[in-house]
Short mmCIF file of C-alpha atoms in Angstrom, two decimals:
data_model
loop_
_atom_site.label_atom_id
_atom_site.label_comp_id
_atom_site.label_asym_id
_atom_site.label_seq_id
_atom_site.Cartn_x
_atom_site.Cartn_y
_atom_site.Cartn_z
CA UNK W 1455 -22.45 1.57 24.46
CA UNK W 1456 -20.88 -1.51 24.59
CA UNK W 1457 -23.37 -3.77 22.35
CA UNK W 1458 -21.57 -5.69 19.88
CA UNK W 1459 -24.74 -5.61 18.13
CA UNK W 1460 -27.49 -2.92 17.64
CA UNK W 1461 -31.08 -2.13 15.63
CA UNK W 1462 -30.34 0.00 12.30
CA UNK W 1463 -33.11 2.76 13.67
CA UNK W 1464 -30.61 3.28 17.37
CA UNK W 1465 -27.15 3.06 15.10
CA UNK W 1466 -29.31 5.70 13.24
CA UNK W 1467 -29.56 7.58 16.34
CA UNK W 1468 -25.93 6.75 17.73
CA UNK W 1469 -23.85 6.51 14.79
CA UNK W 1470 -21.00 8.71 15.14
CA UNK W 1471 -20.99 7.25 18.86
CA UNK W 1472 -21.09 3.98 17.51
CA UNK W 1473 -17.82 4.74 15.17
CA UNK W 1474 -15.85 6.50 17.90
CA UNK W 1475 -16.47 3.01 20.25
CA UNK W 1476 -15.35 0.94 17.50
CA UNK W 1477 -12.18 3.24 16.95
CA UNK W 1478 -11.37 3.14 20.54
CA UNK W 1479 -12.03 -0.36 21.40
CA UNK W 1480 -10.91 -1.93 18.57
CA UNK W 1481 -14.39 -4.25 18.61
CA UNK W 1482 -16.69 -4.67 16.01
CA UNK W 1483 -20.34 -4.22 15.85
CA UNK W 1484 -22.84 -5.61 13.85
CA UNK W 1485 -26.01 -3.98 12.29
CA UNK W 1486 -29.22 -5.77 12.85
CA UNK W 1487 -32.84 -4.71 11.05
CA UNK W 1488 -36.13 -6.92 11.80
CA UNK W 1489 -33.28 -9.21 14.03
CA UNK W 1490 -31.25 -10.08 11.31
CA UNK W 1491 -27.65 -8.94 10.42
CA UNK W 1492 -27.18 -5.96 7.54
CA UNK W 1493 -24.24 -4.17 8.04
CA UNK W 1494 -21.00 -4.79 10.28
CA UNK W 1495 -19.16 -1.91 11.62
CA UNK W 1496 -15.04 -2.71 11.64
CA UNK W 1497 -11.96 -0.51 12.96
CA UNK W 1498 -10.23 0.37 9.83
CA UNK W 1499 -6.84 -0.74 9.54
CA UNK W 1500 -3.95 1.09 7.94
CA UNK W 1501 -2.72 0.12 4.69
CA UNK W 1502 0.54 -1.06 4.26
CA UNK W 1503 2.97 1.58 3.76
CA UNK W 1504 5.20 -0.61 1.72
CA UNK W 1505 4.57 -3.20 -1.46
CA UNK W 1506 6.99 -5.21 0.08
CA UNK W 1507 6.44 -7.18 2.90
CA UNK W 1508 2.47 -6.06 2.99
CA UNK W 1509 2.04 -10.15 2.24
CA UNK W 1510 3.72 -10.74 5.53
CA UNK W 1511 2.39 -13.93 7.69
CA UNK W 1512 -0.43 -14.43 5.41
CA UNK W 1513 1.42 -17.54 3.70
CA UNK W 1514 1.82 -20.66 5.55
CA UNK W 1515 3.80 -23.94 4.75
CA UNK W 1516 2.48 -26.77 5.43
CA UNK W 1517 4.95 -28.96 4.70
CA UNK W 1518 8.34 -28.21 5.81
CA UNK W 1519 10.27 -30.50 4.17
CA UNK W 1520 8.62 -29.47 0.87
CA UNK W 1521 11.40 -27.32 -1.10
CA UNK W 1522 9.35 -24.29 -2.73
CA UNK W 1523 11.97 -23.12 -4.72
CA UNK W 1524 12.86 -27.00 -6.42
CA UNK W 1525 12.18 -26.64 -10.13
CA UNK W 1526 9.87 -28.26 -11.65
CA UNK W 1527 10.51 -31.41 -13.37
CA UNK W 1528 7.69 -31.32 -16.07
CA UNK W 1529 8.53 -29.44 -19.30
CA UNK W 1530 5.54 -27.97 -20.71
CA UNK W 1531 4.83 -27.91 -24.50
CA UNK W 1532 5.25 -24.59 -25.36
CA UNK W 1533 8.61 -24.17 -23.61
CA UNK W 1534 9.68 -27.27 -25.79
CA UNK W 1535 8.63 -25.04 -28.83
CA UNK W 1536 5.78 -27.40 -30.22
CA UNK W 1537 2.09 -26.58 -30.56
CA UNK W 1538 -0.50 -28.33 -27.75
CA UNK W 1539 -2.32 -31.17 -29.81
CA UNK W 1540 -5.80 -29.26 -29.63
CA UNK W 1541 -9.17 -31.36 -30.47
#
């Protein structure tokens, strides 16, 4: 089998085939009924085995010269100790 996309009633027929492809090939296949798309099956991906660094690559900069860690220069009212002016 190497549809990436298949009726419900022959995944129905072929499932566990269907998940051992995906497993092995890493590819994904999507589930179709009356031609239109239900159901996508994905490889499953292991979780991270760590809080820290599970965030890894997902952040991007997108300005370089932009200094994340400057503080901010606006005090906000409640630091200040005063109550917001509230309507």
């Amino acid at each position: 089998m190497t549809a990436t996309s298949m009726k419900a009633s022959d995944f129905k027929a072929h499932c566990l085939q269907v998940m051992d492809e995906v497993a092995r090939t890493g590819q994904p296949v999507t589930i179709t009924k009356r031609g239109k798309p239900v159901a996508r099956i994905v490889p499953a991906r292991e979780g991270a085995k760590d809080i820290f660094g599970a965030l890894k690559g997902s952040v991007t900069v997108t300005d370089p010269n932009d200094d994340l860690i400057d503080p901010v220069e606006v005090e906000w009212e409640v630091i200040e100790g005063t109550e917001p002016n509230l309507p």
